[in-house]
Amino acid sequence: MSAVAARPVAVIGCRPGVAGGVCFLEDQVVLHAVGAGCVQLHLKQNWREFIPGTEKTRGVQAMAISPDRRYLAAAETAGDQPVLTVYDLSSVPARRRRTLSATELPERVAVALAFSPDCQYLAAATAPPEGHLTYWLWEKQRLMAAVRLEAPGSSVCQVSFSPQDNAQVCFTGNGFFKLFKYSEGTLKQMNLEKGMPQNYLCHTWLSEEEVICGTDTGKLILFETGDLLWETSVEYRKPHRELEEDATTTEYERCSVCSSVDNGSQQDSLPQISAIAAYSKGFACSSSPGIVLLFEKTRGKELYKESQEIWLPKDRFSNDPEKSGRQNIICICFSPSEETMVVNTHKNQLYVFTMFTTDFMKERIAYFKYLTFPLHSASITGLDICVWKPILATCSLDRSVRIWNYRTNTLELYKEYREEAHTVSLHPTGLFCLVGFSDKLRFISLLYEDMHVFKELAVMKCREIHSVKWSADDTKFISCDTHGAVYEWNLSTGERETDCVLKSCRYSSIDLSSDAKVIFAVGSDQTLKEISESSIQHEVPAFGVVYTAVAVSHSGHMVFVGTSLGTIRAMKYPLPLTADFNEYQAHAGAVTKMSITNDDQFLLTASEDGSIFIWKVYEKGGEVVKWQKEAEYAEEVLIMRSDIKEKSQAMLDLQIRVKELQTENYYQLSLKDMYYNEKIKELEDNFTQEISSLKTKHQNLQAEKENQERQHQLQVSELMNKQAREMQKLESDSNQKLLMENEKYQELDEKSQKMQEEYEKQLHSLEESKSKAVKELTEYYEEKLNEKSVLLKETEEDMRRQFRAHEEIEKQIYEDEDQEIMEIKIKYERQLWEEKESNMQLKGEIGVMNKRLNSLQKELKERNRYIEEIKLAQQKLQHFIKSLEDDILSLKKEIQERTNTIQDKEKHIYDLKKKNQELEKCRFVLDHRIVELKKLIEARGNDIKIMKKQIYEMEGELERFHKESTQLKLNITQLQQKLKATDNEMHRERQKKHNMEALLKQFKADLHNCAGFIQEPQKLKNGIRELYTKYVQDSDLEEIEIAQKDLQPECMRQREYLERNLAALKKKLVKNQETHRGAYMHIMQENMSLIKEINDLRQELKAALTQLHHLKSTLKLTKKREAIQNTAPPSEPLPSPAVLRLNAEKENEKIIEMQQLEIQYLRNQIQEKGQSTPVEPLLAGNLPELNLEGSHKTQQQ
């Protein structure tokens, strides 16, 4: 494995929509779902421990903690398969204990889980419409029972155990409330559902027999052993500021607002019990967005009474603080000591509230606090770090920008805007940041407690560029876009230095090496690319996933990549070709951004699920990466002058206020002391009176107790006497019964003795008759044996003769059959190989069809869910329509009453209307003329505007055409000059060619004359010297030397190119040899197993034949003897169909020959494949061919 490792030291975020997504392990340790697993958070010490999910998980769907806080059950989806896992939290780190699965159940993810009180059993429920409730003995991975439940829609459902009974389970959902009892391997329903069905959203156990449920209409229903005990309705609550604003509005305005509100908003204003949890004094529930109500038990008719309201706080940094507190609460949990309460909302936020132990400290209205700090509630689109401070900046689609400290794991600054932020960049000092929105760039100062925008730059929509990275010396930067292009820009010249375009890939992230020579890029083609010198030098496959982000350490030894599944891969540089990396489960969505700190100590990753992971980086056996110098971070902060003045003024005001409060508090305390002293005296008097009355009561009770003890002793003595009498009677009766039974036993004993004597006599007579018969039979069979022994001797001699002839025939048969077996074996091996190839093709086609089927099934499920949601909405609308129809009927009655009065008035109005009609006719004609004139004016104004726009566009086109024409003229003049230069060069070259041809002819003639002196060496030598002095000049030698120098690097380049090809071919050959060697070994093992089976069958056949011959010889000897006497023995015995085994040496020789033939066959196949495979160059472009002819001509010159 890779020597690079990483460990998550902090996880920031929360996963929404998880059933039981928040729970307590201890009073100060909270466990909640985040990313692709869960995290343990200590509230005081602020440490975090991440528990990763199973491999290829998409995140936790439901979770449950055991009553002893030792085990965690989690329902996940790994790939396309649902997984139910139990973790042991007592071990450090938490380890996977059991994985539960059942083949007889449909593959659906559990949406609700619960542990039994003794932690031995686990209940899991899948969502309707085809819901299942399963009952597991999870330690032994055994499914004890399962129940199928069909319910309308895919609504929320919940399952839980009775707090004191392992066999009792409660299961609620849309239209059902069921109590099950486990007995004899089945789950039996205990209750009968009465009344109208309700949509039960949540429930909890208040005692061993009491269950309270919350509905979608704001009802709280208490059941005792399945029967309705108590019911109440909770009103929809609004924050108090909203109530005050509503009170100021007039009745007319409220009516107009009500008439404009649509059905959806009316449904939102209905109360809805979305979460409920029990504690020792009662229970807590959420009836409206942003509120939790505490109910306590009473002794009156109303079993439970509301005691306190707890509201979510308003976020002052939000762009809409009123809506920030109106979040739906989906989960409530209490600590083991019930001192703290934690809630989870649908916007990924966690809040905490400290419970008061005494009633006099409790306020009617209270507010939650953030558990840690506000978290991202949507996909994170940007992440960046700085040099001077240990901070990182993130932006998200939730319209927020946040500044985090990755050393202390805290949120330092936070601000929400009205638009979605798409990217963020920190200044190296950490005092400023640049945030990109869809239509602008904002330059922001990071103040002490706020983020101040001091400059905005308007930009057009730009969504093609995905990533930009700067070099360490800021001289150049790299960019990548969605069209598969990677560009390198030089800032000093402002030009593009290099580019690498691959249109089949959409790049999502890039990074640079420390020396800025190598670019690492990832995109949609499932590879990690190493780019240098405008070409892809190296590609590493992603092994079935898509790489979405990449980060390279500043030391250049480590590379980290994020995948579309949310996993992080750590690998060593240079990049490996095989799967030599460490992979970690982290996020539940695709990794969007990742970065490494300047000291290579921490890796920071962000994802689409809104979570941030801070990883500690390790190298070579768990050693932390060491930097040359320890990082010293700056502590400066920015603050505005106006803020300083306001704070100083506020401090002065507060100091004055503190002094005033001290005097007021001192006075109030003195008054309270006097009041409480008087109250204490009154209480002491009351207590003394109560004590005296209690003493008298105590004395009276003691006297009564003594009287009752005396009466009790008398009653006990009487009862003892009665018991003694009854015992005596019972003893006498039992003695009489025993005597009767004894007499019966003696009679039966005598009868049995007589029967035994008779049976002994019969046995003696039978033994005598049997002995006589045995003697007669032995004599008879001894005579027969003597006769048959003679016959056996004669037949043995015949068998010896036949056996010799039979052995010769068998040898011939074995040789023929071995040849046939070899032929058949080769034939069937070919058929087997062909069938295997066809099976592989069919498997590939089946895999493709399965993927299509899975995608269609997913689409069907999504459509069914959408239809069910529409049906539910339709039902709610029908209920609303019915209520409106009732209102309409009542209004119609009122209308009928009023019509009578209106008719009288209409008669008087009718006369006035006639006069108005005549005036209205005149008015109508005038209005019509005015409208026509206005239309004409508007049409002409529009035409004028259109013409102005056209004129403006035509002027722009004219300017553009003028510029293009001037540019084209310049280009034409440049090209004409180039043409003249090329023509001149061409004339020179032609003249040179003509001169060279003439010189060559002259040289050939002189050389021919010189060749005539071939027999005279001295003349030949002189002739050659004259040729050299005549034709060879110093300038020619210099040109030849220059040409030779140019040839050397070209040859070296060709040599390197061929060496690379040779290395690649060697690698391919080694791989092919390994595959063929594996196939050859597999075939050899199959052949050896087949030969062993053949030998075993031969031995069994031989043994069976010998047994058959012995049986024939013993049973049919008489017939054979007569046949031998009457007819002569056959000259050629019949051939036996049996096949016996050859000698061991011959058999081994044949096996070796077969194996040699197979080896030769495989070698021939390897040679054929080696010849057939074309040589593919490693580089993308071919090298230019050497111009050998031109170099030869230069040498001749």
Short mmCIF file of C-alpha atoms in Angstrom, two decimals, residues 456-606:
data_model
loop_
_atom_site.label_atom_id
_atom_site.label_comp_id
_atom_site.label_asym_id
_atom_site.label_seq_id
_atom_site.Cartn_x
_atom_site.Cartn_y
_atom_site.Cartn_z
CA GLU A 456 -17.89 45.43 -5.99
CA LEU A 457 -16.85 44.52 -9.54
CA ALA A 458 -19.54 43.74 -12.10
CA VAL A 459 -18.82 40.66 -14.27
CA MET A 460 -20.72 38.72 -16.89
CA LYS A 461 -21.84 35.16 -16.27
CA CYS A 462 -18.81 32.92 -16.53
CA ARG A 463 -19.34 29.21 -15.78
CA GLU A 464 -16.88 27.61 -18.18
CA ILE A 465 -13.68 28.04 -16.14
CA HIS A 466 -13.68 25.51 -13.31
CA SER A 467 -10.33 26.01 -11.59
CA VAL A 468 -7.38 28.44 -11.48
CA LYS A 469 -4.04 27.78 -9.71
CA TRP A 470 -1.09 30.15 -9.16
CA SER A 471 2.58 29.22 -9.10
CA ALA A 472 4.59 29.68 -5.91
CA ASP A 473 6.47 32.73 -7.29
CA ASP A 474 3.27 34.33 -8.75
CA THR A 475 4.84 34.59 -12.23
CA LYS A 476 2.27 32.39 -13.94
CA PHE A 477 -1.04 30.63 -13.35
CA ILE A 478 -2.90 27.62 -14.79
CA SER A 479 -6.60 27.42 -15.74
CA CYS A 480 -8.92 24.63 -16.90
CA ASP A 481 -12.39 24.77 -18.43
CA THR A 482 -15.35 22.57 -19.34
CA HIS A 483 -14.19 22.11 -22.94
CA GLY A 484 -11.18 19.98 -22.03
CA ALA A 485 -8.52 22.71 -22.22
CA VAL A 486 -5.66 23.39 -19.76
CA TYR A 487 -3.81 26.68 -20.33
CA GLU A 488 -0.61 28.08 -18.79
CA TRP A 489 -0.41 31.90 -18.70
CA ASN A 490 2.67 34.08 -18.21
CA LEU A 491 1.92 37.27 -16.26
CA SER A 492 5.09 39.12 -17.32
CA THR A 493 4.23 38.86 -21.03
CA GLY A 494 0.45 38.43 -20.66
CA GLU A 495 0.49 35.61 -23.20
CA ARG A 496 -0.40 31.93 -23.13
CA GLU A 497 2.76 29.83 -22.90
CA THR A 498 1.45 26.25 -23.22
CA ASP A 499 -1.87 24.51 -23.73
CA CYS A 500 -3.19 20.94 -23.66
CA VAL A 501 -6.66 20.29 -25.11
CA LEU A 502 -8.61 17.04 -24.74
CA LYS A 503 -12.20 17.66 -25.87
CA SER A 504 -13.46 14.28 -24.56
CA CYS A 505 -12.81 15.36 -20.96
CA ARG A 506 -14.52 18.05 -18.84
CA TYR A 507 -11.90 19.16 -16.32
CA SER A 508 -13.15 19.85 -12.80
CA SER A 509 -9.93 20.57 -10.84
CA ILE A 510 -6.20 21.17 -11.35
CA ASP A 511 -3.12 21.67 -9.17
CA LEU A 512 0.56 22.50 -9.65
CA SER A 513 3.74 20.89 -8.38
CA SER A 514 6.00 22.96 -6.13
CA ASP A 515 8.37 23.80 -9.04
CA ALA A 516 5.39 24.68 -11.33
CA LYS A 517 6.64 22.29 -14.04
CA VAL A 518 4.01 19.56 -13.69
CA ILE A 519 0.22 20.07 -13.83
CA PHE A 520 -2.14 17.55 -12.21
CA ALA A 521 -5.66 17.53 -13.67
CA VAL A 522 -8.82 15.49 -13.08
CA GLY A 523 -12.06 15.40 -15.01
CA SER A 524 -14.94 13.35 -16.36
CA ASP A 525 -12.83 10.65 -18.08
CA GLN A 526 -11.99 8.81 -14.79
CA THR A 527 -8.23 9.48 -14.86
CA LEU A 528 -5.64 11.59 -13.06
CA LYS A 529 -3.44 13.29 -15.66
CA GLU A 530 0.14 14.48 -15.28
CA ILE A 531 0.72 17.26 -17.85
CA SER A 532 4.01 18.91 -18.75
CA GLU A 533 5.35 20.63 -21.87
CA SER A 534 1.85 20.84 -23.45
CA SER A 535 1.29 17.08 -23.44
CA ILE A 536 -0.10 14.40 -21.14
CA GLN A 537 2.93 12.52 -19.81
CA HIS A 538 1.17 10.11 -17.49
CA GLU A 539 -2.42 8.93 -16.83
CA VAL A 540 -3.53 7.06 -13.70
CA PRO A 541 -6.92 5.26 -13.90
CA ALA A 542 -9.57 5.95 -11.25
CA PHE A 543 -10.69 2.28 -10.97
CA GLY A 544 -14.43 2.71 -11.43
CA VAL A 545 -15.03 6.24 -10.05
CA VAL A 546 -14.75 9.84 -11.28
CA TYR A 547 -12.07 12.09 -9.78
CA THR A 548 -13.59 15.51 -8.92
CA ALA A 549 -10.76 17.30 -7.03
CA VAL A 550 -6.97 17.09 -6.70
CA ALA A 551 -4.37 18.56 -4.32
CA VAL A 552 -0.55 18.22 -4.34
CA SER A 553 1.67 18.71 -1.29
CA HIS A 554 4.23 21.51 -1.30
CA SER A 555 6.99 18.94 -0.74
CA GLY A 556 5.96 17.23 -4.00
CA HIS A 557 5.87 13.72 -2.45
CA MET A 558 2.11 13.37 -1.88
CA VAL A 559 -0.99 13.61 -4.08
CA PHE A 560 -4.58 13.57 -2.79
CA VAL A 561 -7.69 13.18 -4.94
CA GLY A 562 -11.42 13.35 -4.16
CA THR A 563 -13.96 11.13 -5.92
CA SER A 564 -17.60 11.39 -6.96
CA LEU A 565 -18.50 8.91 -4.19
CA GLY A 566 -17.10 11.26 -1.53
CA THR A 567 -13.98 9.20 -0.76
CA ILE A 568 -10.43 10.56 -0.40
CA ARG A 569 -7.45 8.77 -1.96
CA ALA A 570 -3.88 9.37 -0.80
CA MET A 571 -1.01 8.30 -3.06
CA LYS A 572 2.73 8.74 -3.35
CA TYR A 573 4.47 10.70 -6.13
CA PRO A 574 5.54 9.56 -8.73
CA LEU A 575 2.05 8.31 -9.47
CA PRO A 576 1.48 4.52 -9.44
CA LEU A 577 -0.12 2.62 -12.34
CA THR A 578 -1.77 0.07 -10.02
CA ALA A 579 -4.25 0.66 -7.19
CA ASP A 580 -1.46 1.57 -4.78
CA PHE A 581 -3.22 4.14 -2.61
CA ASN A 582 -5.07 4.51 0.68
CA GLU A 583 -8.80 5.22 0.31
CA TYR A 584 -10.89 6.75 3.12
CA GLN A 585 -14.67 7.00 3.48
CA ALA A 586 -15.53 10.63 4.23
CA HIS A 587 -18.29 12.55 2.43
CA ALA A 588 -21.75 11.43 1.31
CA GLY A 589 -21.56 13.51 -1.88
CA ALA A 590 -18.95 14.32 -4.49
CA VAL A 591 -15.84 16.14 -3.25
CA THR A 592 -16.03 19.69 -4.66
CA LYS A 593 -12.86 21.33 -3.29
CA MET A 594 -9.68 20.27 -1.47
CA SER A 595 -6.49 21.98 -0.38
CA ILE A 596 -3.29 21.30 1.61
CA THR A 597 -1.88 23.76 4.12
CA ASN A 598 1.49 25.39 3.44
CA ASP A 599 3.29 23.22 6.03
CA ASP A 600 1.77 19.98 4.58
CA GLN A 601 0.32 19.19 8.02
CA PHE A 602 -3.39 19.31 7.17
CA LEU A 603 -5.61 18.36 4.24
CA LEU A 604 -8.93 20.25 3.92
CA THR A 605 -11.82 18.79 1.89
CA ALA A 606 -15.36 20.03 1.14
#
